[in-house]
């Protein structure tokens, strides 16, 4: 039976870790270099329209918009109810010090009634705006047009109709690479305030072509 001294065993363990690290590092660098070379050699001048990404899930966005509309109606009703129903009922000053603070508030007073009305209206509009903004920025199809210079963003619409935006490749920039994205991949379009969103549960039928065109991170002027 071969016995090793504790110090010698630790040295062997450290050596094996260093060797494994170097091997793994070389493998990763080799894979990265190979992929970069493939992207550089890839011909992006396509002869016909090519789908780079697709995520067909209209039912999900239908529910989101139904939720937004229902919340808008609900809060608008509360706004109307507050403005028309709350009546001015002044509280007698005598003995009011003994009452809880919430019973000393006259909600029918003009400043409170108007404040509640305005608050409910704003909340309703925010729900509707959030649901619609998320819908129109969610990409359903990403298409590289013939010639490889223009990308079409096909997004969902609040009322079920698709919206199409044609953008030159030089005016879009991916916030991160496809391989590092876990949940969503935001893409910035020059001149647009919000990002367009690619759900990573979608499909990339042409991964290399996507990485070489729409998946690149560019510096937008």
PDB file of C-alpha atoms in Angstrom:
ATOM      1  CA  UNK A   1       0.000   0.000   0.000  1.00  0.00           C
ATOM      2  CA  UNK A   2       1.457   3.373  -1.051  1.00  0.00           C
ATOM      3  CA  UNK A   3       1.382   6.128   1.603  1.00  0.00           C
ATOM      4  CA  UNK A   4       1.763   9.803   0.718  1.00  0.00           C
ATOM      5  CA  UNK A   5       2.806  12.555   3.051  1.00  0.00           C
ATOM      6  CA  UNK A   6       0.081  15.206   3.639  1.00  0.00           C
ATOM      7  CA  UNK A   7       2.226  17.939   2.060  1.00  0.00           C
ATOM      8  CA  UNK A   8       2.924  15.880  -1.039  1.00  0.00           C
ATOM      9  CA  UNK A   9      -0.764  15.016  -1.420  1.00  0.00           C
ATOM     10  CA  UNK A  10      -1.725  18.711  -1.265  1.00  0.00           C
ATOM     11  CA  UNK A  11       0.874  19.579  -3.906  1.00  0.00           C
ATOM     12  CA  UNK A  12      -0.456  16.880  -6.216  1.00  0.00           C
ATOM     13  CA  UNK A  13      -4.012  18.132  -5.681  1.00  0.00           C
ATOM     14  CA  UNK A  14      -3.028  21.723  -6.504  1.00  0.00           C
ATOM     15  CA  UNK A  15      -1.144  20.567  -9.613  1.00  0.00           C
ATOM     16  CA  UNK A  16      -4.153  18.615 -10.873  1.00  0.00           C
ATOM     17  CA  UNK A  17      -6.408  21.654 -10.375  1.00  0.00           C
ATOM     18  CA  UNK A  18      -4.015  23.903 -12.307  1.00  0.00           C
ATOM     19  CA  UNK A  19      -3.800  21.391 -15.161  1.00  0.00           C
ATOM     20  CA  UNK A  20      -7.598  20.998 -15.294  1.00  0.00           C
ATOM     21  CA  UNK A  21      -8.047  24.770 -15.272  1.00  0.00           C
ATOM     22  CA  UNK A  22      -5.610  25.204 -18.137  1.00  0.00           C
ATOM     23  CA  UNK A  23      -7.277  22.451 -20.147  1.00  0.00           C
ATOM     24  CA  UNK A  24     -10.768  23.844 -19.586  1.00  0.00           C
ATOM     25  CA  UNK A  25      -9.564  27.354 -20.379  1.00  0.00           C
ATOM     26  CA  UNK A  26      -7.983  26.191 -23.628  1.00  0.00           C
ATOM     27  CA  UNK A  27     -11.150  24.331 -24.588  1.00  0.00           C
ATOM     28  CA  UNK A  28     -13.373  27.345 -23.875  1.00  0.00           C
ATOM     29  CA  UNK A  29     -11.018  29.683 -25.736  1.00  0.00           C
ATOM     30  CA  UNK A  30     -10.897  27.285 -28.668  1.00  0.00           C
ATOM     31  CA  UNK A  31     -14.694  27.060 -28.823  1.00  0.00           C
ATOM     32  CA  UNK A  32     -15.017  30.850 -28.602  1.00  0.00           C
ATOM     33  CA  UNK A  33     -12.415  31.344 -31.335  1.00  0.00           C
ATOM     34  CA  UNK A  34     -14.103  28.787 -33.576  1.00  0.00           C
ATOM     35  CA  UNK A  35     -17.495  30.426 -33.146  1.00  0.00           C
ATOM     36  CA  UNK A  36     -16.034  33.874 -33.878  1.00  0.00           C
ATOM     37  CA  UNK A  37     -14.441  32.583 -37.052  1.00  0.00           C
ATOM     38  CA  UNK A  38     -17.749  31.044 -38.134  1.00  0.00           C
ATOM     39  CA  UNK A  39     -19.545  34.351 -37.593  1.00  0.00           C
ATOM     40  CA  UNK A  40     -16.928  36.235 -39.595  1.00  0.00           C
ATOM     41  CA  UNK A  41     -17.191  33.800 -42.487  1.00  0.00           C
ATOM     42  CA  UNK A  42     -20.992  33.727 -42.426  1.00  0.00           C
ATOM     43  CA  UNK A  43     -22.679  35.304 -45.437  1.00  0.00           C
ATOM     44  CA  UNK A  44     -25.463  37.562 -44.143  1.00  0.00           C
ATOM     45  CA  UNK A  45     -26.495  38.677 -47.637  1.00  0.00           C
ATOM     46  CA  UNK A  46     -29.487  36.334 -47.725  1.00  0.00           C
ATOM     47  CA  UNK A  47     -31.339  35.780 -50.985  1.00  0.00           C
ATOM     48  CA  UNK A  48     -34.739  35.617 -49.291  1.00  0.00           C
ATOM     49  CA  UNK A  49     -36.405  36.551 -46.012  1.00  0.00           C
ATOM     50  CA  UNK A  50     -35.161  34.451 -43.085  1.00  0.00           C
ATOM     51  CA  UNK A  51     -36.802  34.033 -39.673  1.00  0.00           C
ATOM     52  CA  UNK A  52     -34.243  34.707 -36.945  1.00  0.00           C
ATOM     53  CA  UNK A  53     -36.561  34.325 -33.967  1.00  0.00           C
ATOM     54  CA  UNK A  54     -40.147  33.306 -33.238  1.00  0.00           C
ATOM     55  CA  UNK A  55     -42.284  33.060 -30.139  1.00  0.00           C
ATOM     56  CA  UNK A  56     -45.898  32.376 -31.024  1.00  0.00           C
ATOM     57  CA  UNK A  57     -47.930  32.722 -27.819  1.00  0.00           C
ATOM     58  CA  UNK A  58     -50.978  34.924 -28.558  1.00  0.00           C
ATOM     59  CA  UNK A  59     -53.107  33.437 -25.763  1.00  0.00           C
ATOM     60  CA  UNK A  60     -50.723  34.733 -23.090  1.00  0.00           C
ATOM     61  CA  UNK A  61     -50.862  38.298 -24.406  1.00  0.00           C
ATOM     62  CA  UNK A  62     -54.612  38.063 -24.820  1.00  0.00           C
ATOM     63  CA  UNK A  63     -54.905  37.366 -21.085  1.00  0.00           C
ATOM     64  CA  UNK A  64     -52.512  40.219 -20.276  1.00  0.00           C
ATOM     65  CA  UNK A  65     -54.618  42.684 -22.243  1.00  0.00           C
ATOM     66  CA  UNK A  66     -57.841  41.359 -20.732  1.00  0.00           C
ATOM     67  CA  UNK A  67     -56.330  41.899 -17.297  1.00  0.00           C
ATOM     68  CA  UNK A  68     -55.235  45.434 -18.200  1.00  0.00           C
ATOM     69  CA  UNK A  69     -58.654  46.372 -19.605  1.00  0.00           C
ATOM     70  CA  UNK A  70     -60.492  44.873 -16.620  1.00  0.00           C
ATOM     71  CA  UNK A  71     -58.292  46.782 -14.188  1.00  0.00           C
ATOM     72  CA  UNK A  72     -58.834  49.979 -16.160  1.00  0.00           C
ATOM     73  CA  UNK A  73     -62.609  49.566 -15.988  1.00  0.00           C
ATOM     74  CA  UNK A  74     -62.483  48.718 -12.282  1.00  0.00           C
ATOM     75  CA  UNK A  75     -60.403  51.738 -11.307  1.00  0.00           C
ATOM     76  CA  UNK A  76     -62.387  54.058 -13.553  1.00  0.00           C
ATOM     77  CA  UNK A  77     -65.526  52.879 -11.784  1.00  0.00           C
ATOM     78  CA  UNK A  78     -63.926  53.619  -8.414  1.00  0.00           C
ATOM     79  CA  UNK A  79     -62.921  57.050  -9.682  1.00  0.00           C
ATOM     80  CA  UNK A  80     -66.465  57.836 -10.816  1.00  0.00           C
ATOM     81  CA  UNK A  81     -67.920  56.369  -7.626  1.00  0.00           C
ATOM     82  CA  UNK A  82     -65.636  58.499  -5.454  1.00  0.00           C
ATOM     83  CA  UNK A  83     -66.473  61.701  -7.295  1.00  0.00           C
ATOM     84  CA  UNK A  84     -70.248  61.197  -7.354  1.00  0.00           C
ATOM     85  CA  UNK A  85     -70.931  59.362  -4.080  1.00  0.00           C
ATOM     86  CA  UNK A  86     -68.652  60.824  -1.408  1.00  0.00           C
ATOM     87  CA  UNK A  87     -70.571  63.582   0.357  1.00  0.00           C
ATOM     88  CA  UNK A  88     -69.249  66.384   2.482  1.00  0.00           C
ATOM     89  CA  UNK A  89     -70.005  65.422   6.097  1.00  0.00           C
ATOM     90  CA  UNK A  90     -68.205  67.762   8.512  1.00  0.00           C
ATOM     91  CA  UNK A  91     -67.229  66.247  11.856  1.00  0.00           C
ATOM     92  CA  UNK A  92     -68.158  68.089  15.034  1.00  0.00           C
ATOM     93  CA  UNK A  93     -65.131  69.527  16.770  1.00  0.00           C
ATOM     94  CA  UNK A  94     -66.465  68.769  20.243  1.00  0.00           C
ATOM     95  CA  UNK A  95     -65.227  65.367  21.362  1.00  0.00           C
ATOM     96  CA  UNK A  96     -63.446  64.664  18.058  1.00  0.00           C
ATOM     97  CA  UNK A  97     -60.103  64.430  19.880  1.00  0.00           C
ATOM     98  CA  UNK A  98     -61.167  61.097  21.364  1.00  0.00           C
ATOM     99  CA  UNK A  99     -61.992  59.580  17.975  1.00  0.00           C
ATOM    100  CA  UNK A 100     -59.407  57.570  15.955  1.00  0.00           C
ATOM    101  CA  UNK A 101     -57.573  59.589  13.311  1.00  0.00           C
ATOM    102  CA  UNK A 102     -59.287  57.789  10.454  1.00  0.00           C
ATOM    103  CA  UNK A 103     -62.710  58.794  11.821  1.00  0.00           C
ATOM    104  CA  UNK A 104     -61.699  62.436  11.963  1.00  0.00           C
ATOM    105  CA  UNK A 105     -61.110  62.583   8.183  1.00  0.00           C
ATOM    106  CA  UNK A 106     -63.958  63.932   6.094  1.00  0.00           C
ATOM    107  CA  UNK A 107     -63.520  61.993   2.837  1.00  0.00           C
ATOM    108  CA  UNK A 108     -66.336  63.983   1.250  1.00  0.00           C
ATOM    109  CA  UNK A 109     -64.397  67.205   1.595  1.00  0.00           C
ATOM    110  CA  UNK A 110     -63.432  68.566  -1.810  1.00  0.00           C
ATOM    111  CA  UNK A 111     -59.662  68.074  -1.508  1.00  0.00           C
ATOM    112  CA  UNK A 112     -60.027  64.457  -0.368  1.00  0.00           C
ATOM    113  CA  UNK A 113     -62.739  63.621  -2.889  1.00  0.00           C
ATOM    114  CA  UNK A 114     -60.748  65.061  -5.777  1.00  0.00           C
ATOM    115  CA  UNK A 115     -57.575  63.361  -4.577  1.00  0.00           C
ATOM    116  CA  UNK A 116     -59.213  59.936  -4.400  1.00  0.00           C
ATOM    117  CA  UNK A 117     -60.824  60.454  -7.805  1.00  0.00           C
ATOM    118  CA  UNK A 118     -57.517  61.435  -9.400  1.00  0.00           C
ATOM    119  CA  UNK A 119     -55.603  58.587  -7.730  1.00  0.00           C
ATOM    120  CA  UNK A 120     -58.036  55.920  -8.943  1.00  0.00           C
ATOM    121  CA  UNK A 121     -57.983  57.323 -12.474  1.00  0.00           C
ATOM    122  CA  UNK A 122     -54.169  57.335 -12.604  1.00  0.00           C
ATOM    123  CA  UNK A 123     -53.920  53.764 -11.335  1.00  0.00           C
ATOM    124  CA  UNK A 124     -56.385  52.577 -13.984  1.00  0.00           C
ATOM    125  CA  UNK A 125     -54.428  54.251 -16.783  1.00  0.00           C
ATOM    126  CA  UNK A 126     -51.141  52.829 -15.454  1.00  0.00           C
ATOM    127  CA  UNK A 127     -52.491  49.266 -15.555  1.00  0.00           C
ATOM    128  CA  UNK A 128     -53.683  49.744 -19.116  1.00  0.00           C
ATOM    129  CA  UNK A 129     -50.470  51.450 -20.221  1.00  0.00           C
ATOM    130  CA  UNK A 130     -48.261  48.759 -18.671  1.00  0.00           C
ATOM    131  CA  UNK A 131     -50.152  45.881 -20.301  1.00  0.00           C
ATOM    132  CA  UNK A 132     -50.195  47.544 -23.723  1.00  0.00           C
ATOM    133  CA  UNK A 133     -46.543  48.641 -23.547  1.00  0.00           C
ATOM    134  CA  UNK A 134     -45.399  45.125 -22.703  1.00  0.00           C
ATOM    135  CA  UNK A 135     -47.534  43.687 -25.488  1.00  0.00           C
ATOM    136  CA  UNK A 136     -46.373  45.990 -28.288  1.00  0.00           C
ATOM    137  CA  UNK A 137     -42.709  45.539 -27.272  1.00  0.00           C
ATOM    138  CA  UNK A 138     -42.834  41.730 -27.170  1.00  0.00           C
ATOM    139  CA  UNK A 139     -41.414  40.273 -30.370  1.00  0.00           C
ATOM    140  CA  UNK A 140     -43.397  37.553 -32.076  1.00  0.00           C
ATOM    141  CA  UNK A 141     -41.143  37.161 -35.133  1.00  0.00           C
ATOM    142  CA  UNK A 142     -37.786  38.640 -35.997  1.00  0.00           C
ATOM    143  CA  UNK A 143     -37.164  38.485 -39.732  1.00  0.00           C
ATOM    144  CA  UNK A 144     -34.001  39.277 -41.657  1.00  0.00           C
ATOM    145  CA  UNK A 145     -35.108  40.742 -44.961  1.00  0.00           C
ATOM    146  CA  UNK A 146     -33.674  39.881 -48.348  1.00  0.00           C
ATOM    147  CA  UNK A 147     -30.204  41.384 -48.717  1.00  0.00           C
ATOM    148  CA  UNK A 148     -29.372  41.146 -45.008  1.00  0.00           C
ATOM    149  CA  UNK A 149     -29.513  44.894 -44.310  1.00  0.00           C
ATOM    150  CA  UNK A 150     -32.936  45.264 -42.680  1.00  0.00           C
ATOM    151  CA  UNK A 151     -34.642  43.452 -39.802  1.00  0.00           C
ATOM    152  CA  UNK A 152     -38.408  43.371 -39.302  1.00  0.00           C
ATOM    153  CA  UNK A 153     -39.827  43.325 -35.770  1.00  0.00           C
ATOM    154  CA  UNK A 154     -43.220  41.625 -35.793  1.00  0.00           C
ATOM    155  CA  UNK A 155     -44.805  42.356 -32.423  1.00  0.00           C
ATOM    156  CA  UNK A 156     -48.128  41.614 -30.768  1.00  0.00           C
ATOM    157  CA  UNK A 157     -50.913  44.182 -30.750  1.00  0.00           C
ATOM    158  CA  UNK A 158     -53.365  45.064 -27.959  1.00  0.00           C
ATOM    159  CA  UNK A 159     -56.324  44.026 -30.142  1.00  0.00           C
ATOM    160  CA  UNK A 160     -54.802  40.874 -31.650  1.00  0.00           C
ATOM    161  CA  UNK A 161     -53.326  42.443 -34.801  1.00  0.00           C
ATOM    162  CA  UNK A 162     -49.599  42.236 -35.445  1.00  0.00           C
ATOM    163  CA  UNK A 163     -47.462  45.325 -35.773  1.00  0.00           C
ATOM    164  CA  UNK A 164     -44.444  45.373 -38.137  1.00  0.00           C
ATOM    165  CA  UNK A 165     -41.438  47.676 -37.844  1.00  0.00           C
ATOM    166  CA  UNK A 166     -38.595  47.583 -40.394  1.00  0.00           C
ATOM    167  CA  UNK A 167     -35.264  48.734 -38.984  1.00  0.00           C
ATOM    168  CA  UNK A 168     -31.773  48.809 -40.568  1.00  0.00           C
ATOM    169  CA  UNK A 169     -29.259  46.583 -38.807  1.00  0.00           C
ATOM    170  CA  UNK A 170     -27.056  49.580 -38.071  1.00  0.00           C
ATOM    171  CA  UNK A 171     -29.791  51.053 -35.849  1.00  0.00           C
ATOM    172  CA  UNK A 172     -30.313  48.077 -33.504  1.00  0.00           C
ATOM    173  CA  UNK A 173     -28.188  46.757 -30.662  1.00  0.00           C
ATOM    174  CA  UNK A 174     -28.636  43.708 -28.444  1.00  0.00           C
ATOM    175  CA  UNK A 175     -28.051  44.405 -24.758  1.00  0.00           C
ATOM    176  CA  UNK A 176     -26.308  41.039 -24.299  1.00  0.00           C
ATOM    177  CA  UNK A 177     -25.482  37.900 -26.224  1.00  0.00           C
ATOM    178  CA  UNK A 178     -28.022  35.183 -26.868  1.00  0.00           C
ATOM    179  CA  UNK A 179     -26.007  32.577 -24.949  1.00  0.00           C
ATOM    180  CA  UNK A 180     -25.842  34.706 -21.790  1.00  0.00           C
ATOM    181  CA  UNK A 181     -29.533  35.623 -21.738  1.00  0.00           C
ATOM    182  CA  UNK A 182     -31.653  33.469 -19.451  1.00  0.00           C
ATOM    183  CA  UNK A 183     -35.158  34.952 -19.373  1.00  0.00           C
ATOM    184  CA  UNK A 184     -35.354  37.831 -21.855  1.00  0.00           C
ATOM    185  CA  UNK A 185     -33.105  39.421 -24.447  1.00  0.00           C
ATOM    186  CA  UNK A 186     -33.739  43.181 -24.798  1.00  0.00           C
ATOM    187  CA  UNK A 187     -32.892  44.811 -28.139  1.00  0.00           C
ATOM    188  CA  UNK A 188     -32.474  48.557 -28.413  1.00  0.00           C
ATOM    189  CA  UNK A 189     -33.777  50.336 -31.515  1.00  0.00           C
ATOM    190  CA  UNK A 190     -32.455  53.810 -32.211  1.00  0.00           C
ATOM    191  CA  UNK A 191     -35.139  56.433 -31.715  1.00  0.00           C
ATOM    192  CA  UNK A 192     -37.346  54.192 -29.544  1.00  0.00           C
ATOM    193  CA  UNK A 193     -37.625  54.843 -25.824  1.00  0.00           C
ATOM    194  CA  UNK A 194     -38.377  51.268 -24.732  1.00  0.00           C
ATOM    195  CA  UNK A 195     -36.520  48.087 -25.596  1.00  0.00           C
ATOM    196  CA  UNK A 196     -37.982  45.330 -27.736  1.00  0.00           C
ATOM    197  CA  UNK A 197     -38.107  42.057 -25.826  1.00  0.00           C
ATOM    198  CA  UNK A 198     -37.240  38.552 -27.011  1.00  0.00           C
ATOM    199  CA  UNK A 199     -38.531  35.862 -24.676  1.00  0.00           C
ATOM    200  CA  UNK A 200     -35.849  33.181 -24.349  1.00  0.00           C
ATOM    201  CA  UNK A 201     -38.530  30.489 -24.381  1.00  0.00           C
ATOM    202  CA  UNK A 202     -38.888  31.251 -28.067  1.00  0.00           C
ATOM    203  CA  UNK A 203     -37.007  29.578 -30.915  1.00  0.00           C
ATOM    204  CA  UNK A 204     -33.945  30.701 -32.869  1.00  0.00           C
ATOM    205  CA  UNK A 205     -34.188  28.745 -36.150  1.00  0.00           C
ATOM    206  CA  UNK A 206     -30.943  30.325 -37.435  1.00  0.00           C
ATOM    207  CA  UNK A 207     -28.760  30.892 -34.392  1.00  0.00           C
ATOM    208  CA  UNK A 208     -25.521  31.828 -36.138  1.00  0.00           C
ATOM    209  CA  UNK A 209     -27.307  34.193 -38.494  1.00  0.00           C
ATOM    210  CA  UNK A 210     -29.030  35.840 -35.537  1.00  0.00           C
ATOM    211  CA  UNK A 211     -25.717  36.224 -33.682  1.00  0.00           C
ATOM    212  CA  UNK A 212     -24.105  37.778 -36.755  1.00  0.00           C
ATOM    213  CA  UNK A 213     -26.921  40.279 -37.413  1.00  0.00           C
ATOM    214  CA  UNK A 214     -29.546  41.215 -34.815  1.00  0.00           C
ATOM    215  CA  UNK A 215     -27.674  39.633 -31.915  1.00  0.00           C
ATOM    216  CA  UNK A 216     -24.672  41.955 -32.126  1.00  0.00           C
ATOM    217  CA  UNK A 217     -24.068  44.710 -29.618  1.00  0.00           C
ATOM    218  CA  UNK A 218     -23.516  47.945 -31.508  1.00  0.00           C
ATOM    219  CA  UNK A 219     -22.701  51.463 -30.420  1.00  0.00           C
ATOM    220  CA  UNK A 220     -25.670  53.521 -31.539  1.00  0.00           C
ATOM    221  CA  UNK A 221     -24.808  57.165 -32.338  1.00  0.00           C
TER     222      UNK A 221
END
